[in-house]
Amino acid sequence: YTVVDASTVIATHLSQLLQDNAHELIGYEEVQELIDGLKRTAPKLVDNLTPKPLELGVIVKVLQNLLLEHIPIRDLRTIAETMAEFGGRSQDAGVLTAQVRISLGRSIIQNIYGMASELAVMTLHPSLEQILLQSVQRQDGTVMAFEPGITQMMHSSLREAAEGQIARGEPAVLLVSQSLRAFLARMVRHAISGLSVLSYDEMPDDKQLRVVASIGAPKT
């Protein structure tokens, strides 16, 4: 047994509470302060970011999306550079969030796996992934339509695999196609604790993958 003093327990719980609700604590005023701070060191970057091509509301939504999935926004320069680059092509916060996640891929992986060179991941069986890809109705993956039985099967298989990974002391990560990531992340967010959903595009080239489970694989 480990004895932990009360103040440490409170601090730990408070820190976790802030992380879980950070997306609700950041709004227009807070984001404007962040942009003002960035402008002091990178004025040209901010001029190329807002108010054109992106209004403040879109930037707020992108930062909220990142925090919702526990992705730190400390690297505001990289986030701003990515939004400035892609803002002329899309004003959709979901699409921009996906591009920012790719730019932050290395730090996302480090936050989950540390400095490990081999990453244990779960993937979708090709047949299941094909069914889901055919069901995508929007570019950012926010609308999908398929049989309820598939959802139930995925929840059950993902929960079992994720719990197994956590029991072994390893991160529980589902690796999927970029067009599926946003939808699947929302699907499991409140249902499967500790499961991260990443896209192949977010993976650094120098990392090796070890597949520990294939979700939707036929039973043998």
mmCIF file of C-alpha atoms in Angstrom:
data_model
loop_
_atom_site.group_PDB
_atom_site.id
_atom_site.type_symbol
_atom_site.label_atom_id
_atom_site.label_comp_id
_atom_site.label_asym_id
_atom_site.label_seq_id
_atom_site.Cartn_x
_atom_site.Cartn_y
_atom_site.Cartn_z
ATOM 1 C CA TYR A 1 0.000 0.000 0.000
ATOM 2 C CA THR A 2 1.095 3.575 -0.651
ATOM 3 C CA VAL A 3 0.205 6.297 1.830
ATOM 4 C CA VAL A 4 -0.629 9.609 0.163
ATOM 5 C CA ASP A 5 -1.287 12.786 2.103
ATOM 6 C CA ALA A 6 -4.625 14.527 1.700
ATOM 7 C CA SER A 7 -3.226 17.609 -0.044
ATOM 8 C CA THR A 8 -1.646 15.464 -2.782
ATOM 9 C CA VAL A 9 -4.901 13.587 -3.313
ATOM 10 C CA ILE A 10 -6.838 16.854 -3.620
ATOM 11 C CA ALA A 11 -4.286 18.346 -6.003
ATOM 12 C CA THR A 12 -4.345 15.229 -8.175
ATOM 13 C CA HIS A 13 -8.127 15.183 -8.381
ATOM 14 C CA LEU A 14 -8.258 18.919 -9.073
ATOM 15 C CA SER A 15 -5.687 18.586 -11.858
ATOM 16 C CA GLN A 16 -7.675 15.768 -13.446
ATOM 17 C CA LEU A 17 -10.889 17.752 -13.106
ATOM 18 C CA LEU A 18 -9.316 20.720 -14.881
ATOM 19 C CA GLN A 19 -8.023 18.491 -17.681
ATOM 20 C CA ASP A 20 -11.410 16.856 -18.160
ATOM 21 C CA ASN A 21 -13.178 20.219 -18.352
ATOM 22 C CA ALA A 22 -10.528 22.448 -19.939
ATOM 23 C CA HIS A 23 -12.546 22.715 -23.153
ATOM 24 C CA GLU A 24 -15.362 24.358 -21.176
ATOM 25 C CA LEU A 25 -13.035 26.780 -19.409
ATOM 26 C CA ILE A 26 -11.603 28.374 -22.548
ATOM 27 C CA GLY A 27 -13.656 30.885 -24.508
ATOM 28 C CA TYR A 28 -13.386 34.034 -26.583
ATOM 29 C CA GLU A 29 -11.645 36.137 -23.938
ATOM 30 C CA GLU A 30 -9.077 33.476 -23.086
ATOM 31 C CA VAL A 31 -8.295 32.730 -26.727
ATOM 32 C CA GLN A 32 -7.971 36.428 -27.539
ATOM 33 C CA GLU A 33 -5.406 36.733 -24.746
ATOM 34 C CA LEU A 34 -3.465 33.796 -26.206
ATOM 35 C CA ILE A 35 -3.518 35.367 -29.660
ATOM 36 C CA ASP A 36 -2.424 38.739 -28.267
ATOM 37 C CA GLY A 37 0.501 37.021 -26.558
ATOM 38 C CA LEU A 38 1.462 35.228 -29.773
ATOM 39 C CA LYS A 39 1.263 38.476 -31.709
ATOM 40 C CA ARG A 40 4.004 39.987 -29.579
ATOM 41 C CA THR A 41 6.454 37.323 -30.788
ATOM 42 C CA ALA A 42 4.985 36.427 -34.192
ATOM 43 C CA PRO A 43 2.979 39.401 -35.509
ATOM 44 C CA LYS A 44 3.048 38.307 -39.175
ATOM 45 C CA LEU A 45 1.690 34.896 -38.242
ATOM 46 C CA VAL A 46 -1.261 36.370 -36.379
ATOM 47 C CA ASP A 47 -1.932 38.817 -39.220
ATOM 48 C CA ASN A 48 -2.157 35.839 -41.584
ATOM 49 C CA LEU A 49 -4.473 33.973 -39.216
ATOM 50 C CA THR A 50 -7.216 36.318 -38.005
ATOM 51 C CA PRO A 51 -9.579 38.037 -38.656
ATOM 52 C CA LYS A 52 -8.875 36.618 -42.114
ATOM 53 C CA PRO A 53 -8.944 33.832 -43.114
ATOM 54 C CA LEU A 54 -10.356 32.684 -39.757
ATOM 55 C CA GLU A 55 -12.695 34.474 -37.406
ATOM 56 C CA LEU A 56 -12.031 34.205 -33.683
ATOM 57 C CA GLY A 57 -14.974 31.842 -33.184
ATOM 58 C CA VAL A 58 -13.430 29.201 -35.458
ATOM 59 C CA ILE A 59 -10.112 29.406 -33.613
ATOM 60 C CA VAL A 60 -11.918 29.044 -30.287
ATOM 61 C CA LYS A 61 -13.701 25.921 -31.513
ATOM 62 C CA VAL A 62 -10.464 24.320 -32.761
ATOM 63 C CA LEU A 63 -8.752 24.887 -29.402
ATOM 64 C CA GLN A 64 -11.797 23.536 -27.569
ATOM 65 C CA ASN A 65 -11.743 20.434 -29.792
ATOM 66 C CA LEU A 66 -8.096 19.808 -28.917
ATOM 67 C CA LEU A 67 -8.609 20.260 -25.186
ATOM 68 C CA LEU A 68 -11.674 18.010 -25.264
ATOM 69 C CA GLU A 69 -9.351 15.139 -26.199
ATOM 70 C CA HIS A 70 -6.706 16.177 -23.663
ATOM 71 C CA ILE A 71 -4.301 17.562 -26.264
ATOM 72 C CA PRO A 72 -2.208 20.413 -24.800
ATOM 73 C CA ILE A 73 -2.309 23.723 -26.665
ATOM 74 C CA ARG A 74 1.022 24.995 -25.327
ATOM 75 C CA ASP A 75 2.524 24.849 -28.824
ATOM 76 C CA LEU A 76 0.278 27.669 -29.969
ATOM 77 C CA ARG A 77 2.686 28.683 -32.718
ATOM 78 C CA THR A 78 2.391 25.328 -34.507
ATOM 79 C CA ILE A 79 -1.378 25.373 -34.033
ATOM 80 C CA ALA A 80 -1.618 28.902 -35.453
ATOM 81 C CA GLU A 81 0.696 28.125 -38.380
ATOM 82 C CA THR A 82 -1.415 25.129 -39.344
ATOM 83 C CA MET A 83 -4.683 27.049 -39.119
ATOM 84 C CA ALA A 84 -3.211 29.930 -41.134
ATOM 85 C CA GLU A 85 -2.051 27.488 -43.817
ATOM 86 C CA PHE A 86 -5.334 25.620 -44.159
ATOM 87 C CA GLY A 87 -7.745 28.412 -43.197
ATOM 88 C CA GLY A 88 -7.969 29.609 -46.774
ATOM 89 C CA ARG A 89 -9.203 26.186 -47.881
ATOM 90 C CA SER A 90 -11.711 25.460 -45.116
ATOM 91 C CA GLN A 91 -13.525 27.355 -42.391
ATOM 92 C CA ASP A 92 -14.767 24.122 -40.809
ATOM 93 C CA ALA A 93 -13.443 23.708 -37.263
ATOM 94 C CA GLY A 94 -13.543 19.906 -37.540
ATOM 95 C CA VAL A 95 -11.420 19.862 -40.693
ATOM 96 C CA LEU A 96 -8.968 22.376 -39.204
ATOM 97 C CA THR A 97 -8.742 20.392 -35.966
ATOM 98 C CA ALA A 98 -7.767 17.296 -37.950
ATOM 99 C CA GLN A 99 -4.978 19.203 -39.705
ATOM 100 C CA VAL A 100 -3.719 20.647 -36.421
ATOM 101 C CA ARG A 101 -3.651 17.180 -34.871
ATOM 102 C CA ILE A 102 -1.432 15.980 -37.723
ATOM 103 C CA SER A 103 0.958 18.877 -37.102
ATOM 104 C CA LEU A 104 0.999 18.025 -33.385
ATOM 105 C CA GLY A 105 1.332 14.297 -34.042
ATOM 106 C CA ARG A 106 4.727 13.836 -32.447
ATOM 107 C CA SER A 107 3.728 15.597 -29.213
ATOM 108 C CA ILE A 108 0.417 13.711 -29.111
ATOM 109 C CA ILE A 109 2.283 10.413 -29.353
ATOM 110 C CA GLN A 110 4.819 11.485 -26.740
ATOM 111 C CA ASN A 111 2.055 12.422 -24.295
ATOM 112 C CA ILE A 112 0.582 8.927 -24.639
ATOM 113 C CA TYR A 113 3.622 6.680 -25.065
ATOM 114 C CA GLY A 114 6.511 8.729 -23.715
ATOM 115 C CA MET A 115 9.751 8.060 -25.597
ATOM 116 C CA ALA A 116 8.897 4.480 -26.618
ATOM 117 C CA SER A 117 10.001 3.549 -30.151
ATOM 118 C CA GLU A 118 7.474 0.690 -30.489
ATOM 119 C CA LEU A 119 3.824 1.619 -30.053
ATOM 120 C CA ALA A 120 1.152 -0.925 -29.130
ATOM 121 C CA VAL A 121 -2.074 -0.126 -30.997
ATOM 122 C CA MET A 122 -5.472 -1.559 -31.762
ATOM 123 C CA THR A 123 -6.744 -1.373 -35.325
ATOM 124 C CA LEU A 124 -9.971 -2.079 -37.187
ATOM 125 C CA HIS A 125 -10.228 -5.270 -39.203
ATOM 126 C CA PRO A 126 -10.128 -4.326 -42.921
ATOM 127 C CA SER A 127 -13.688 -5.550 -43.543
ATOM 128 C CA LEU A 128 -15.076 -3.453 -40.679
ATOM 129 C CA GLU A 129 -13.029 -0.423 -41.686
ATOM 130 C CA GLN A 130 -14.371 -0.677 -45.234
ATOM 131 C CA ILE A 131 -17.970 -0.734 -43.951
ATOM 132 C CA LEU A 132 -17.316 2.371 -41.870
ATOM 133 C CA LEU A 133 -15.523 4.212 -44.673
ATOM 134 C CA GLN A 134 -18.497 3.607 -46.961
ATOM 135 C CA SER A 135 -20.735 5.137 -44.279
ATOM 136 C CA VAL A 136 -18.875 8.449 -43.968
ATOM 137 C CA GLN A 137 -21.185 11.209 -45.146
ATOM 138 C CA ARG A 138 -19.050 14.257 -44.412
ATOM 139 C CA GLN A 139 -15.380 15.054 -44.934
ATOM 140 C CA ASP A 140 -14.730 15.575 -41.219
ATOM 141 C CA GLY A 141 -16.450 12.307 -40.279
ATOM 142 C CA THR A 142 -19.174 13.930 -38.179
ATOM 143 C CA VAL A 143 -22.028 12.078 -39.876
ATOM 144 C CA MET A 144 -22.098 8.307 -40.301
ATOM 145 C CA ALA A 145 -24.890 5.814 -40.760
ATOM 146 C CA PHE A 146 -24.664 2.063 -40.191
ATOM 147 C CA GLU A 147 -26.503 -0.733 -38.443
ATOM 148 C CA PRO A 148 -26.860 -0.432 -34.638
ATOM 149 C CA GLY A 149 -25.484 -3.948 -34.276
ATOM 150 C CA ILE A 150 -22.119 -2.778 -35.594
ATOM 151 C CA THR A 151 -21.960 -0.064 -32.937
ATOM 152 C CA GLN A 152 -22.725 -2.570 -30.191
ATOM 153 C CA MET A 153 -20.089 -4.994 -31.471
ATOM 154 C CA MET A 154 -17.474 -2.251 -31.691
ATOM 155 C CA HIS A 155 -18.211 -0.982 -28.180
ATOM 156 C CA SER A 156 -17.925 -4.482 -26.730
ATOM 157 C CA SER A 157 -14.722 -5.380 -28.598
ATOM 158 C CA LEU A 158 -13.054 -2.023 -27.945
ATOM 159 C CA ARG A 159 -13.893 -2.074 -24.241
ATOM 160 C CA GLU A 160 -12.471 -5.582 -23.832
ATOM 161 C CA ALA A 161 -9.291 -4.737 -25.748
ATOM 162 C CA ALA A 162 -8.815 -1.398 -23.985
ATOM 163 C CA GLU A 163 -9.256 -2.916 -20.537
ATOM 164 C CA GLY A 164 -6.704 -5.569 -21.446
ATOM 165 C CA GLN A 165 -4.160 -2.970 -22.500
ATOM 166 C CA ILE A 166 -4.643 -0.903 -19.363
ATOM 167 C CA ALA A 167 -4.363 -4.028 -17.192
ATOM 168 C CA ARG A 168 -0.988 -4.718 -18.819
ATOM 169 C CA GLY A 169 0.138 -1.177 -18.025
ATOM 170 C CA GLU A 170 0.127 -0.084 -21.682
ATOM 171 C CA PRO A 171 -1.793 2.770 -23.335
ATOM 172 C CA ALA A 172 -5.076 1.858 -24.986
ATOM 173 C CA VAL A 173 -4.975 3.369 -28.479
ATOM 174 C CA LEU A 174 -7.188 2.730 -31.487
ATOM 175 C CA LEU A 175 -5.495 3.613 -34.782
ATOM 176 C CA VAL A 176 -7.826 4.343 -37.704
ATOM 177 C CA SER A 177 -8.099 6.187 -40.996
ATOM 178 C CA GLN A 178 -8.210 9.960 -40.816
ATOM 179 C CA SER A 179 -11.785 10.127 -42.117
ATOM 180 C CA LEU A 180 -13.004 7.838 -39.311
ATOM 181 C CA ARG A 181 -11.075 9.281 -36.373
ATOM 182 C CA ALA A 182 -13.363 12.142 -35.308
ATOM 183 C CA PHE A 183 -16.524 10.041 -35.336
ATOM 184 C CA LEU A 184 -15.005 7.085 -33.495
ATOM 185 C CA ALA A 185 -13.426 9.383 -30.908
ATOM 186 C CA ARG A 186 -16.852 10.825 -30.117
ATOM 187 C CA MET A 187 -18.419 7.370 -30.063
ATOM 188 C CA VAL A 188 -16.101 6.051 -27.344
ATOM 189 C CA ARG A 189 -15.375 9.273 -25.414
ATOM 190 C CA HIS A 190 -17.813 8.665 -22.571
ATOM 191 C CA ALA A 191 -18.230 4.924 -23.010
ATOM 192 C CA ILE A 192 -14.664 3.591 -22.786
ATOM 193 C CA SER A 193 -12.413 5.265 -20.245
ATOM 194 C CA GLY A 194 -8.745 5.646 -21.117
ATOM 195 C CA LEU A 195 -9.080 4.875 -24.835
ATOM 196 C CA SER A 196 -7.414 7.280 -27.278
ATOM 197 C CA VAL A 197 -8.386 7.336 -30.956
ATOM 198 C CA LEU A 198 -5.624 8.412 -33.331
ATOM 199 C CA SER A 199 -5.263 8.497 -37.105
ATOM 200 C CA TYR A 200 -2.457 6.987 -39.149
ATOM 201 C CA ASP A 201 -1.604 10.515 -40.340
ATOM 202 C CA GLU A 202 -0.743 11.514 -36.768
ATOM 203 C CA MET A 203 1.890 8.799 -36.393
ATOM 204 C CA PRO A 204 5.551 9.891 -36.733
ATOM 205 C CA ASP A 205 7.466 8.015 -39.426
ATOM 206 C CA ASP A 206 10.159 6.813 -37.042
ATOM 207 C CA LYS A 207 7.811 4.840 -34.771
ATOM 208 C CA GLN A 208 7.173 1.108 -35.102
ATOM 209 C CA LEU A 209 3.648 -0.198 -34.578
ATOM 210 C CA ARG A 210 2.715 -3.404 -32.766
ATOM 211 C CA VAL A 211 -0.899 -4.413 -33.378
ATOM 212 C CA VAL A 212 -2.329 -5.991 -30.225
ATOM 213 C CA ALA A 213 -5.975 -6.327 -31.342
ATOM 214 C CA SER A 214 -7.947 -6.253 -34.573
ATOM 215 C CA ILE A 215 -11.446 -4.961 -33.842
ATOM 216 C CA GLY A 216 -14.139 -6.704 -35.866
ATOM 217 C CA ALA A 217 -11.973 -9.660 -36.878
ATOM 218 C CA PRO A 218 -14.017 -12.848 -37.509
ATOM 219 C CA LYS A 219 -14.127 -15.224 -34.563
ATOM 220 C CA THR A 220 -12.156 -18.422 -35.071
#
